[in-house]
Short mmCIF file of C-alpha atoms in Angstrom, two decimals:
data_model
loop_
_atom_site.label_atom_id
_atom_site.label_comp_id
_atom_site.label_asym_id
_atom_site.label_seq_id
_atom_site.Cartn_x
_atom_site.Cartn_y
_atom_site.Cartn_z
CA MET A 1 209.49 165.02 114.11
CA ALA A 2 206.20 166.12 115.64
CA THR A 3 204.76 169.36 114.37
CA ILE A 4 203.18 171.89 116.70
CA PRO A 5 199.85 173.12 115.33
CA GLU A 6 199.68 176.83 114.76
CA ARG A 7 197.58 178.73 117.25
CA GLN A 8 194.34 179.99 115.75
CA THR A 9 192.75 183.36 116.41
CA SER A 10 189.34 183.04 118.02
CA LYS A 11 186.61 184.47 115.82
CA ALA A 12 184.27 184.55 118.80
CA ALA A 13 186.64 186.92 120.62
CA GLY A 14 186.69 189.33 117.69
CA TRP A 15 182.93 189.30 117.36
CA SER A 16 182.55 189.78 121.09
CA ARG A 17 184.60 192.97 120.93
CA ARG A 18 182.73 194.26 117.87
CA ILE A 19 179.26 193.53 119.20
CA GLY A 20 180.14 194.88 122.66
CA ALA A 21 181.41 198.12 121.15
CA PHE A 22 178.36 198.44 118.91
CA SER A 23 175.95 197.88 121.81
CA LEU A 24 177.66 200.61 123.85
CA VAL A 25 177.57 203.09 120.95
CA LEU A 26 173.92 202.21 120.26
CA LEU A 27 173.02 202.72 123.93
CA LEU A 28 174.70 206.13 124.16
CA THR A 29 173.19 207.23 120.85
CA ALA A 30 169.70 206.15 121.89
CA LEU A 31 169.96 207.92 125.24
CA ALA A 32 171.19 211.13 123.62
CA ALA A 33 168.49 211.06 120.95
CA TYR A 34 165.78 210.44 123.54
CA ARG A 35 166.99 213.20 125.85
CA LEU A 36 167.02 215.60 122.89
CA ASP A 37 163.45 214.58 121.94
CA LEU A 38 164.60 213.16 118.60
CA THR A 39 162.75 209.88 119.13
CA ASP A 40 159.53 208.75 120.76
CA THR A 41 159.34 206.55 123.82
CA PRO A 42 158.14 203.24 122.25
CA PRO A 43 160.99 203.08 119.68
CA PHE A 44 163.43 204.06 122.41
CA LEU A 45 162.28 201.18 124.61
CA TRP A 46 162.63 198.76 121.68
CA VAL A 47 166.18 199.99 121.10
CA LEU A 48 166.97 199.42 124.76
CA ALA A 49 165.75 195.82 124.44
CA ILE A 50 167.95 195.32 121.37
CA VAL A 51 170.93 196.83 123.21
CA ALA A 52 170.46 194.39 126.09
CA LEU A 53 170.29 191.43 123.69
CA LEU A 54 173.43 192.55 121.85
CA ALA A 55 175.35 193.01 125.10
CA ALA A 56 174.25 189.56 126.29
CA LEU A 57 175.40 188.08 122.97
CA ALA A 58 178.79 189.81 123.29
CA LEU A 59 179.17 188.37 126.78
CA LEU A 60 178.24 184.89 125.55
CA LEU A 61 180.77 185.09 122.73
CA ALA A 62 183.43 186.22 125.19
CA GLY A 63 182.68 183.12 127.26
CA LEU A 64 182.99 180.88 124.20
CA ALA A 65 186.26 182.55 123.25
CA LEU A 66 187.60 182.06 126.76
CA SER A 67 186.72 178.37 126.55
CA ARG A 68 188.63 178.05 123.26
CA LEU A 69 191.57 179.94 124.69
CA TRP A 70 191.67 177.70 127.75
CA ASN A 71 191.21 174.38 125.98
CA PHE A 72 192.98 174.91 122.66
CA GLY A 73 195.24 177.90 123.26
CA ASP A 74 193.51 180.14 120.72
CA ARG A 75 194.54 183.75 120.43
CA GLY A 76 192.11 186.55 121.27
CA GLY A 77 192.50 187.15 124.98
CA ARG A 78 192.61 190.92 124.48
CA ASP A 79 189.54 190.97 122.25
CA LEU A 80 187.45 188.80 124.56
CA SER A 81 188.47 190.89 127.58
CA ILE A 82 187.41 194.10 125.84
CA GLY A 83 184.18 192.50 124.61
CA ALA A 84 183.29 191.19 128.07
CA LEU A 85 184.10 194.53 129.70
CA LEU A 86 181.97 196.49 127.22
CA ALA A 87 179.11 194.03 127.57
CA LEU A 88 179.16 194.26 131.36
CA LEU A 89 179.28 198.04 131.13
CA VAL A 90 176.20 198.08 128.91
CA LEU A 91 174.34 195.52 131.01
CA ALA A 92 175.05 197.32 134.30
CA PRO A 93 172.05 199.73 134.02
CA PHE A 94 169.75 196.82 133.20
CA GLY A 95 171.07 194.96 136.23
CA ILE A 96 170.43 197.99 138.42
CA ALA A 97 166.89 198.23 137.05
CA ALA A 98 166.32 194.54 137.81
CA TYR A 99 167.56 195.12 141.37
CA TRP A 100 165.28 198.12 141.79
CA ALA A 101 162.37 195.96 140.63
CA THR A 102 162.98 193.76 143.67
CA ILE A 103 163.11 196.59 146.23
CA TYR A 104 160.39 198.94 144.93
CA PRO A 105 156.71 197.98 144.85
CA PRO A 106 155.13 197.27 141.43
CA LEU A 107 153.40 200.66 141.25
CA ARG A 108 153.26 203.23 138.47
CA ASP A 109 150.44 205.58 139.56
CA ILE A 110 150.93 207.42 142.85
CA SER A 111 148.54 209.91 144.45
CA THR A 112 148.20 211.71 147.77
CA ASP A 113 144.45 211.01 147.62
CA LEU A 114 143.88 207.33 146.99
CA ASP A 115 140.09 207.49 147.21
CA ASP A 116 139.65 210.44 144.84
CA PRO A 117 142.90 211.00 142.90
CA PRO A 118 143.32 214.25 140.95
CA GLU A 119 142.18 213.83 137.36
CA LEU A 120 144.97 213.59 134.81
CA ASP A 121 144.89 215.24 131.41
CA THR A 122 144.45 212.43 128.88
CA SER A 123 144.21 214.59 125.74
CA ASP A 124 147.52 213.40 124.28
CA ARG A 125 147.63 209.88 125.69
CA THR A 126 147.73 206.96 123.23
CA SER A 127 146.62 203.35 123.39
CA ASP A 128 150.15 202.03 123.91
CA MET A 129 150.50 203.91 127.22
CA ASN A 130 149.62 202.52 130.63
CA ALA A 131 145.89 202.44 131.32
CA LEU A 132 144.63 204.78 134.02
CA SER A 133 142.41 203.41 136.75
CA LEU A 134 141.63 203.84 140.43
CA PRO A 135 144.10 202.03 142.70
CA THR A 136 143.02 198.66 144.00
CA PRO A 137 142.99 198.02 147.76
CA GLY A 138 146.21 196.05 147.34
CA GLU A 139 147.90 198.94 145.51
CA GLN A 140 146.69 201.37 148.16
CA SER A 141 148.24 199.20 150.85
CA LEU A 142 151.51 198.91 148.92
CA GLN A 143 151.75 202.67 148.49
CA ALA A 144 150.94 203.38 152.13
CA ASP A 145 153.63 200.97 153.32
CA ALA A 146 156.31 201.98 150.80
CA TYR A 147 155.75 205.73 150.63
CA PRO A 148 154.39 207.07 153.93
CA LEU A 149 155.62 210.57 153.06
CA VAL A 150 153.29 210.83 150.05
CA THR A 151 150.59 212.91 151.73
CA GLY A 152 148.55 215.94 150.73
CA ARG A 153 148.89 219.41 152.23
CA SER A 154 146.35 221.63 154.01
CA TYR A 155 146.96 225.36 154.43
CA ASN A 156 145.12 227.97 156.49
CA LEU A 157 145.59 230.50 153.70
CA PRO A 158 143.56 232.13 150.91
CA PHE A 159 142.88 229.94 147.92
CA GLU A 160 144.60 232.37 145.53
CA THR A 161 147.76 232.45 147.65
CA VAL A 162 148.15 228.66 147.54
CA VAL A 163 147.48 228.50 143.80
CA ASP A 164 150.10 231.20 143.21
CA ALA A 165 152.59 229.23 145.30
CA VAL A 166 151.88 226.05 143.29
CA GLU A 167 152.43 227.91 140.02
CA THR A 168 155.66 229.43 141.32
CA VAL A 169 157.07 226.02 142.20
CA LEU A 170 155.95 224.65 138.83
CA ASP A 171 157.70 227.48 136.99
CA ARG A 172 161.01 226.32 138.47
CA ARG A 173 160.64 222.90 136.94
CA ASP A 174 161.23 221.78 133.39
CA TRP A 175 157.76 220.28 133.12
CA GLN A 176 155.54 220.72 130.09
CA LEU A 177 152.12 222.12 130.93
CA THR A 178 149.34 220.42 128.99
CA ALA A 179 147.12 223.52 129.32
CA PRO A 180 147.57 227.11 130.49
CA TYR A 181 147.18 227.89 134.17
CA PRO A 182 143.45 227.90 135.02
CA ASP A 183 141.49 231.05 135.74
CA ILE A 184 140.65 230.83 139.44
CA ASN A 185 138.40 233.91 139.71
CA GLY A 186 135.26 232.82 141.52
CA GLN A 187 136.49 229.21 141.71
CA SER A 188 137.09 227.01 144.72
CA GLN A 189 139.03 224.28 142.92
CA ALA A 190 141.76 224.28 140.29
CA THR A 191 143.71 221.43 138.69
CA ILE A 192 147.02 222.01 136.92
CA SER A 193 148.24 219.28 134.58
CA ALA A 194 151.72 218.72 133.19
CA VAL A 195 154.08 216.10 131.78
CA ALA A 196 157.26 215.46 133.76
CA ARG A 197 160.36 213.48 132.86
CA GLY A 198 161.90 210.75 134.98
CA PHE A 199 164.97 211.47 137.08
CA VAL A 200 167.19 208.85 135.40
CA VAL A 201 166.26 207.88 131.84
CA GLY A 202 163.65 210.58 131.33
CA LEU A 203 160.54 208.48 130.75
CA PRO A 204 157.40 210.67 130.76
CA ALA A 205 154.83 210.80 133.55
CA ASP A 206 151.50 212.61 133.73
CA VAL A 207 151.18 214.95 136.70
CA ALA A 208 148.09 216.62 138.16
CA ILE A 209 148.06 219.07 141.08
CA ARG A 210 144.64 219.82 142.55
CA VAL A 211 144.03 222.78 144.84
CA THR A 212 140.67 222.78 146.68
CA ASP A 213 139.13 225.30 149.06
CA ASP A 214 136.85 223.25 151.30
CA GLY A 215 135.71 226.24 153.33
CA ASP A 216 137.99 225.67 156.30
CA GLN A 217 141.35 225.02 154.66
CA VAL A 218 142.95 224.89 151.24
CA VAL A 219 143.92 221.31 150.37
CA VAL A 220 146.62 220.42 147.83
CA ASP A 221 146.67 216.93 146.36
CA MET A 222 149.03 215.62 143.71
CA ARG A 223 149.15 212.64 141.37
CA SER A 224 151.95 211.32 139.20
CA ALA A 225 151.49 208.37 136.81
CA SER A 226 154.10 206.81 134.51
CA ARG A 227 153.06 206.56 130.89
CA TYR A 228 155.20 203.48 130.21
CA GLY A 229 156.49 200.53 132.21
CA ARG A 230 155.12 198.24 134.88
CA TYR A 231 157.43 199.69 137.54
CA ASP A 232 158.27 203.32 138.26
CA PHE A 233 161.17 202.45 140.63
CA GLY A 234 159.98 205.08 143.13
CA ASP A 235 160.12 207.89 140.56
CA ASN A 236 156.53 209.11 141.00
CA ALA A 237 156.65 209.09 144.79
CA ALA A 238 159.96 210.98 144.78
CA ARG A 239 158.48 213.56 142.40
CA ILE A 240 155.48 214.17 144.66
CA ILE A 241 157.52 214.33 147.87
CA ASP A 242 160.01 216.73 146.31
CA PHE A 243 157.35 219.02 144.84
CA LEU A 244 155.19 219.25 147.95
CA GLY A 245 158.25 219.76 150.15
CA GLU A 246 159.27 222.72 148.01
CA LEU A 247 155.68 223.97 148.07
CA ASP A 248 155.81 224.03 151.88
CA GLN A 249 158.94 226.15 151.71
CA GLU A 250 157.41 228.48 149.11
CA VAL A 251 154.27 229.01 151.17
CA ALA A 252 156.28 229.60 154.33
CA GLY A 253 158.52 232.04 152.47
CA GLN A 254 155.58 234.01 151.10
CA VAL A 255 153.46 234.36 154.21
CA GLY A 256 155.57 232.98 157.04
CA ALA A 257 153.14 230.15 157.67
CA ALA A 258 153.63 226.40 157.88
CA PRO A 259 151.10 223.94 156.44
CA ALA A 260 148.28 222.96 158.75
CA GLU A 261 148.89 219.29 157.96
#
């Protein structure tokens, strides 16, 4: 009488579920710790890389378990399904980031003045951050094509009025000033520096807002540069467009005047 071999439980399925669950918990913990300023950016980025590797491993193990289940009738369909689902859930943000890398230009330093960008405060920058440099002609062309709305502002208003409006808009934002607001008495130019956080993950970016009285008009230029990463996924351009748009509204609300340009 032929004996029917007992169905085995797939070890790969069990490990897929465990590793998938661990990668999800690690991802959520890392994001929470980073948002609460409990960890620095470089360790956080390393943890994200580890999370992606763990999720990929969980997905691979789920595939191996599915192969065993299909070919040898092993048990573990529930475990491999949970493992694959958790792995895909964890990998989804990385997939979105990879997609954004294909649709956004490879830029990380955006300015309304490409020839003479506002000077950023580098007092607390470290060697592991992105290097700061003037944009190349190719980068200038990429920015002009991708972000045509990133333009400076010119106002037919007193210098002090525009600076006050800039400070008012800044006060509404959760940005960290790197120095107190400058004393503008007797000055014709003022630069305000701050550190802003990204809209999604919260990666830091250096911001500089320069207000210049050229004798005819008061010109406002702005620069935003990511401290980490080759791509900013449009974050810096969105920050500049949003800030200067609100500045237009603030100026109009204060004096009933629209920007000259």
